[in-house]
mmCIF file of C-alpha atoms in Angstrom:
data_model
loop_
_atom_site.group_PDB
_atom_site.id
_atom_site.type_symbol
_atom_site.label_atom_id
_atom_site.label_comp_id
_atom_site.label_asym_id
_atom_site.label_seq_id
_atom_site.Cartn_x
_atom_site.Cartn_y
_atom_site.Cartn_z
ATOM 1 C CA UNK A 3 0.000 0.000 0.000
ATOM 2 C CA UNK A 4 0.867 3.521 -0.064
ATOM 3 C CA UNK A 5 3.353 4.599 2.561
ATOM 4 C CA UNK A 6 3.405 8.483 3.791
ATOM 5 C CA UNK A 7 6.557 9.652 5.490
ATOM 6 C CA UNK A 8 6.717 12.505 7.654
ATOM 7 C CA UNK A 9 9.705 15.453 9.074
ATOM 8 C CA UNK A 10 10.847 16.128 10.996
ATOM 9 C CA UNK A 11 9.236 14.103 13.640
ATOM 10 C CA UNK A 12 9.742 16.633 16.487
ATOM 11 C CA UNK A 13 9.842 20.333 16.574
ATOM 12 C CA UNK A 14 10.653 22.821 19.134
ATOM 13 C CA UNK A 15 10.343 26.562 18.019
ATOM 14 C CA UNK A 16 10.545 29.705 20.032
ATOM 15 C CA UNK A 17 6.992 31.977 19.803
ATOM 16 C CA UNK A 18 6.903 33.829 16.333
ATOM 17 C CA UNK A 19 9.624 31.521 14.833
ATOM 18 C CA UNK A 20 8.485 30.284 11.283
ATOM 19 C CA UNK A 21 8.616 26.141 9.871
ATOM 20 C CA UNK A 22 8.380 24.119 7.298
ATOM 21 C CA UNK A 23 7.185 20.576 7.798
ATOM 22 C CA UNK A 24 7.402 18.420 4.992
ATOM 23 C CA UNK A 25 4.824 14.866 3.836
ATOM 24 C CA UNK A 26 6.462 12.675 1.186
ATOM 25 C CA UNK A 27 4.157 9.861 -0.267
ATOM 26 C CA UNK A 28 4.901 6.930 -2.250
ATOM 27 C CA UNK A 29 2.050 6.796 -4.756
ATOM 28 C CA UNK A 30 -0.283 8.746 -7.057
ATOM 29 C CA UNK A 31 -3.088 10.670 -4.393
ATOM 30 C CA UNK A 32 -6.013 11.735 -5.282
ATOM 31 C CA UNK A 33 -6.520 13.003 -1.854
ATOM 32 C CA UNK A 34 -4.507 15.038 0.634
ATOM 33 C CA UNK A 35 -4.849 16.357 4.129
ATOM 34 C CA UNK A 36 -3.577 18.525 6.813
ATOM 35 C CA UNK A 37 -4.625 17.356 9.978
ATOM 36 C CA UNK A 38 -3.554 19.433 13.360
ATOM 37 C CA UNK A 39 -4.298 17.207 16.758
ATOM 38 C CA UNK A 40 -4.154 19.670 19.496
ATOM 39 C CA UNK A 41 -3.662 18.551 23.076
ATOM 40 C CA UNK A 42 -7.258 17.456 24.149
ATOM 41 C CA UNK A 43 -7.622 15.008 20.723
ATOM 42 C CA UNK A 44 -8.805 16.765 18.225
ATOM 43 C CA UNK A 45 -8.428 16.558 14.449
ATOM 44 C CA UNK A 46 -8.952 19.623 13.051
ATOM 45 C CA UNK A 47 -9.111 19.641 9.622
ATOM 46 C CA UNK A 48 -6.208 22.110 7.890
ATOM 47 C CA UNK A 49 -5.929 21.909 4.162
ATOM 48 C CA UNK A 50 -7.270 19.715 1.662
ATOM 49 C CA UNK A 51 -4.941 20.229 -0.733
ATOM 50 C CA UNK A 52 -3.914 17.068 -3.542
ATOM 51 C CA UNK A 53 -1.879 19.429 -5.568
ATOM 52 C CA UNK A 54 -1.307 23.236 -6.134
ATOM 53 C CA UNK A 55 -1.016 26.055 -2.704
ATOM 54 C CA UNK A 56 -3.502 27.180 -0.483
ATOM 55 C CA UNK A 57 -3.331 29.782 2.298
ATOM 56 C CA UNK A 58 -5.262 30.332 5.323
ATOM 57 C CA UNK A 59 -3.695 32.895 7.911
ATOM 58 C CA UNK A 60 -0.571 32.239 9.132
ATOM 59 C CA UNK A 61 -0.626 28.821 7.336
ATOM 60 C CA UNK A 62 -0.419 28.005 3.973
ATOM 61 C CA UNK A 63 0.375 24.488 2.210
ATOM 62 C CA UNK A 64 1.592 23.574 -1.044
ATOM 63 C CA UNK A 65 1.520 20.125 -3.017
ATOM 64 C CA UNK A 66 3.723 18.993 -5.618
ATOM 65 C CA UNK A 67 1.711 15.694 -7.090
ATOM 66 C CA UNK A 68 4.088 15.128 -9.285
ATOM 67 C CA UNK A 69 7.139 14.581 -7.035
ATOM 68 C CA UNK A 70 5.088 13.206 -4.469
ATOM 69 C CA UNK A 71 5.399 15.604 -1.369
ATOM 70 C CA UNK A 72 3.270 18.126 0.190
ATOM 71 C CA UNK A 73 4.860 21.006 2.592
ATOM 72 C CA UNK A 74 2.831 23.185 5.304
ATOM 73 C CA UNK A 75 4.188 26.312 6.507
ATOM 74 C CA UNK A 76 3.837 27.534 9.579
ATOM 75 C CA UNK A 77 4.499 31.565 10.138
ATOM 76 C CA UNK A 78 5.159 33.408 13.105
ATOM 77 C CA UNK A 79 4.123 30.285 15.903
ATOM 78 C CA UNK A 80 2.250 30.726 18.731
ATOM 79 C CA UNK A 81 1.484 28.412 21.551
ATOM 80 C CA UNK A 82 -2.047 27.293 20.608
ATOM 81 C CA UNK A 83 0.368 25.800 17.528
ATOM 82 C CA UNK A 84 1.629 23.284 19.685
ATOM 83 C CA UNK A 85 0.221 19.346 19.029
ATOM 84 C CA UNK A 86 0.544 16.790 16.107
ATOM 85 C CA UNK A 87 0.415 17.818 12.816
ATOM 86 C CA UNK A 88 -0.396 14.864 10.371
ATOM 87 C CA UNK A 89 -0.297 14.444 6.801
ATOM 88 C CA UNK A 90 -2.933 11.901 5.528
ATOM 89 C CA UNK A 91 -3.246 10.884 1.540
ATOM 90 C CA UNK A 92 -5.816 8.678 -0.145
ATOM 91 C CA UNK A 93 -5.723 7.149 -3.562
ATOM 92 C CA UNK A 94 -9.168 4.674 -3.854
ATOM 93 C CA UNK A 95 -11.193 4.835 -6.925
ATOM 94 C CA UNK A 96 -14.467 6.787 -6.996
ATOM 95 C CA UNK A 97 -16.410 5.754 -4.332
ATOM 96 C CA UNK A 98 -13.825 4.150 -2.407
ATOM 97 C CA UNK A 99 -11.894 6.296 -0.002
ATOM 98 C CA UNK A 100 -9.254 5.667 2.840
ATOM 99 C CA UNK A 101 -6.922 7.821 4.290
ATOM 100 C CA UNK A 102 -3.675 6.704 4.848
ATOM 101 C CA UNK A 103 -2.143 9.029 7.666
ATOM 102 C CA UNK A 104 1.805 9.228 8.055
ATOM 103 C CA UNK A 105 3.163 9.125 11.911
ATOM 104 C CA UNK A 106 2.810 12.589 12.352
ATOM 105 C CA UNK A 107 5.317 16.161 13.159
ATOM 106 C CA UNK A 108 5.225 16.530 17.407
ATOM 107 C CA UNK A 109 5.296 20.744 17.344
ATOM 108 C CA UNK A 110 5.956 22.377 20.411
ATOM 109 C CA UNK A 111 6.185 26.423 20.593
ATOM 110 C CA UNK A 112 7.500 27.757 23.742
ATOM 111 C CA UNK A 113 6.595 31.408 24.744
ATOM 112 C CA UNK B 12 -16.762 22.295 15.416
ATOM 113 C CA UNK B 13 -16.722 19.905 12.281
ATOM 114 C CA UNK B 14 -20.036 19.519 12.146
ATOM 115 C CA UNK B 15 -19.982 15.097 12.778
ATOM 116 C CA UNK B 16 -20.673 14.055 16.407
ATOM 117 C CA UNK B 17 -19.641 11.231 18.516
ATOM 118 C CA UNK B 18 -20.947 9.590 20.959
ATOM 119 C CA UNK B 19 -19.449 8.505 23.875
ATOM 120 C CA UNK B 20 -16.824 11.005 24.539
ATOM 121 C CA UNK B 21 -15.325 8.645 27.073
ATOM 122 C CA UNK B 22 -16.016 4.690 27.678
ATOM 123 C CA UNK B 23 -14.532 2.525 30.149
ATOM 124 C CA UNK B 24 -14.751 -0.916 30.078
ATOM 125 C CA UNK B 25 -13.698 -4.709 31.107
ATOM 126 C CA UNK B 26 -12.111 -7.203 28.960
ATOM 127 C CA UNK B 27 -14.784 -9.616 27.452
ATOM 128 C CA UNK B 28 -17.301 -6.932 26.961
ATOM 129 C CA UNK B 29 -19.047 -5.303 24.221
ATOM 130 C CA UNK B 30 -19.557 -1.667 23.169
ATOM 131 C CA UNK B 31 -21.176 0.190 20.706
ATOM 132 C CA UNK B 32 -19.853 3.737 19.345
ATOM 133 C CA UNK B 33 -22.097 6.075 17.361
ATOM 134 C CA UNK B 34 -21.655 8.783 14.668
ATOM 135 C CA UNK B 35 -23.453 11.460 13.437
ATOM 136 C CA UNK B 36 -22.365 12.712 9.712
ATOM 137 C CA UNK B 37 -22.478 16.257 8.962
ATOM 138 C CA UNK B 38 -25.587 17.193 7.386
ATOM 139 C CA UNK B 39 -25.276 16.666 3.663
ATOM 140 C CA UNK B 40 -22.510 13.942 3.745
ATOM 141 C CA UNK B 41 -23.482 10.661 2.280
ATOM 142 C CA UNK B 42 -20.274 9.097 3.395
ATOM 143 C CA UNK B 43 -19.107 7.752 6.629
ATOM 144 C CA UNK B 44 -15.533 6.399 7.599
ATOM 145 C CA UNK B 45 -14.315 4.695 11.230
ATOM 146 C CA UNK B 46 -10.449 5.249 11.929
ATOM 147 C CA UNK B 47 -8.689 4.051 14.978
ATOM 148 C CA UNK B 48 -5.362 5.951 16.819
ATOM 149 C CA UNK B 49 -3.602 3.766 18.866
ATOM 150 C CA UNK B 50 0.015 4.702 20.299
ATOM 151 C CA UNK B 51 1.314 1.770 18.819
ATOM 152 C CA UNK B 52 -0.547 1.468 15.274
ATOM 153 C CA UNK B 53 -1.077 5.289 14.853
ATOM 154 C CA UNK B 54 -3.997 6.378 12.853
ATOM 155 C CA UNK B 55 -5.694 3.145 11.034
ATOM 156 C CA UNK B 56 -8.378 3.552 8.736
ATOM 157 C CA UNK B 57 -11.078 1.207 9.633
ATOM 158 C CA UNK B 58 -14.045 1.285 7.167
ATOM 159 C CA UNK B 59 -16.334 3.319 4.706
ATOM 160 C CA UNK B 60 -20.059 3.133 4.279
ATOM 161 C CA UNK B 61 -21.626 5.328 1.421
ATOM 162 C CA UNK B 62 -25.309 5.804 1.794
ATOM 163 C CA UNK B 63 -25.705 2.514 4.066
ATOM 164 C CA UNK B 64 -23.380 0.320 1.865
ATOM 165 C CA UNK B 65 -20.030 -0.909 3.187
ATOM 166 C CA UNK B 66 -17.610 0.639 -0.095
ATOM 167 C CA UNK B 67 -13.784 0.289 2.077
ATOM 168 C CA UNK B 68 -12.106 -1.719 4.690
ATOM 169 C CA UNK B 69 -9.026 -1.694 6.063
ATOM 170 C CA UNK B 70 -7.382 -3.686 8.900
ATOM 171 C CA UNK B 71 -10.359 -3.807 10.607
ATOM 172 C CA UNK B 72 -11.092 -6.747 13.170
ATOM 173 C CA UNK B 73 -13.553 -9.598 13.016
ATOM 174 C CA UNK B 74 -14.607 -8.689 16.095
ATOM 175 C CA UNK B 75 -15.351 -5.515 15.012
ATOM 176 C CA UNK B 76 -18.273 -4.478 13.068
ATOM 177 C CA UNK B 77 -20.246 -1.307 12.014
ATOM 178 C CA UNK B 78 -23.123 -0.018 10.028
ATOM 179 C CA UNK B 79 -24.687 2.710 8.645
ATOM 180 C CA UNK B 80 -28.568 3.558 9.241
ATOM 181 C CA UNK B 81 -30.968 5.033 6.676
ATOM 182 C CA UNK B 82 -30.425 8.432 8.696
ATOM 183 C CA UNK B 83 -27.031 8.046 7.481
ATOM 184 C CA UNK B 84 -25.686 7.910 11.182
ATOM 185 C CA UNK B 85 -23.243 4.794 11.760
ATOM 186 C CA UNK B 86 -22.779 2.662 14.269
ATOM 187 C CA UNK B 87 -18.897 1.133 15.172
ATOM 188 C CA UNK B 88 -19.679 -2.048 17.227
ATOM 189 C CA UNK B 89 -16.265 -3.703 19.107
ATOM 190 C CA UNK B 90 -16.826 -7.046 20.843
ATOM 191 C CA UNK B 91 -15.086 -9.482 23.131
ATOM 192 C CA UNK B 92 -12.536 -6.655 23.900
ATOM 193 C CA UNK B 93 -9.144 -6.843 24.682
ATOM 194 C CA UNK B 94 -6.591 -4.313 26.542
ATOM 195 C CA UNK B 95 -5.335 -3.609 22.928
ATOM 196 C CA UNK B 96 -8.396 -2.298 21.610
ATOM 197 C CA UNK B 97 -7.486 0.467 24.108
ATOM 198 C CA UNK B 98 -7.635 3.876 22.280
ATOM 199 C CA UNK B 99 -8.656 7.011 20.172
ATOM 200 C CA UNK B 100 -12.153 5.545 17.571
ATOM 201 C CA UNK B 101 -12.940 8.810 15.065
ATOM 202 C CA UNK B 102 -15.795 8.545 12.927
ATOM 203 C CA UNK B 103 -15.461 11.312 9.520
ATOM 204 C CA UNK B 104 -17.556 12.111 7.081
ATOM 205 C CA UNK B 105 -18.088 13.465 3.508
ATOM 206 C CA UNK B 106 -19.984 14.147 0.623
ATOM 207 C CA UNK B 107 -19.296 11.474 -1.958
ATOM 208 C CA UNK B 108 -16.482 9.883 -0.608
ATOM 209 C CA UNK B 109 -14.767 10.064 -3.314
ATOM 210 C CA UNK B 110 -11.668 12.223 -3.178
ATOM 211 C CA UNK B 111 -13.268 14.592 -1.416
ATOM 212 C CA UNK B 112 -12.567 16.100 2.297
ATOM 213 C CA UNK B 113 -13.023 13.974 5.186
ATOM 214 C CA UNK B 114 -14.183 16.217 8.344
ATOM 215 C CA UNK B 115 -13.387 14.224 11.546
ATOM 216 C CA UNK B 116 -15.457 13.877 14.918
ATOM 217 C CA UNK B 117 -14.023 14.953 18.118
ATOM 218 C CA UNK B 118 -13.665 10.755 18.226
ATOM 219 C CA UNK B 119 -13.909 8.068 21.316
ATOM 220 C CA UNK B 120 -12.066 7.290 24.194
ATOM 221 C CA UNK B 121 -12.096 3.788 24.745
ATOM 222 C CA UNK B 122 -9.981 2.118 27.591
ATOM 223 C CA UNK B 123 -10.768 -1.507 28.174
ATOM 224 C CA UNK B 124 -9.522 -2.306 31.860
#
């Protein structure tokens, strides 16, 4: 099956420090996601984004389908950044969907 | 808020026992998918109904089972647990489930004692 690969797995940034975290996958997608898992559980969706850039506040994401990675940039961190941020692709025929998540960045912003 | 609800937040139970997890879809969104986060297995996709008919399955166990009604909410039902099925159960949802987004519940607790 398809196999997503995250980096880095940990992260450690001062308040208003900027990063890149990067989502390789092995396969032709179809589907991409940005997931953020802040401390209490929650997946909160960030970017659907299979191929081209999208921005939304401090974050924006870009895809690049056909070397198989995706980046998300993070500007000027804050603390409410802090939690898992996971890449998850998907690459089922019409219909058929599942989403394949890689293991995840670990972000933690300091103050 | 995503919009798909989960019910229980939190479940504690014994080994041997049986429990049943249920999932709203946002309104609109045909399709329904069960993952699983464990710390060992991370995040496992689980299944996918589409308007009541099962359409994907992944690694999901015999003992486990789910539908989805005619209201379009889904059920996840987990039997004869084990210590292992300890963990995070999210239910998403979206329109056609077919390359589109996937907006995930708050999801779960289970811890099997």
């Amino acid at each position: 099956g398809i196999q997503v690969e995250q980096s880095p797995p940990d992260l450690i940034l001062q308040e208003g420090a900027n990063s890149t975290l990067r989502c390789n996958f092995s396969d032709s997608v179809n589907n991409l996601q940005w997931f953020h898992q802040n401390p209490w559980g929650q997946l909160i969706n960030l970017f659907y984004i299979p191929s081209g850039t999208k921005q939304n506040g401090r974050l924006s994401a870009t895809t690049v389908a056909t070397e198989r990675y995706s980046l998300l940039y993070i500007s000027s961190s804050q603390t409410t950044d802090s939690g898992v941020y996971f890449c998850a692709v998907a690459r089922g025929r019409a219909g058929f969907q599942k989403l394949v998540f890689g293991t995840g960045t670990r972000l933690l912003v300091s103050p | 808020d995503s919009g798909v609800t989960q019910t229980p937040k939190h479940l504690i139970t014994a080994t041997g026992q049986r429990v049943t997890l249920r999932c709203s879809p946002r309104s609109g969104d045909l399709s329904v998918y069960w993952y699983q986060q464990s710390l060992d297995q991370g995040l496992q996709f689980l299944i996918q109904y589409y308007n009541g008919e099962e359409r994907a399955k992944g690694n999901i166990l015999e003992r486990f089972s789910a539908q989805q009604f005619p209201d379009l909410h889904s059920e996840l039902n987990l039997s004869s647990l084990e210590l292992g099925d300890s963990a995070l159960y999210f239910c998403a949802s979206s329109v056609t489930g077919g390359g589109d987004t996937q907006y995930f519940g708050p999801g779960t607790r289970l811890t099997v004692l």
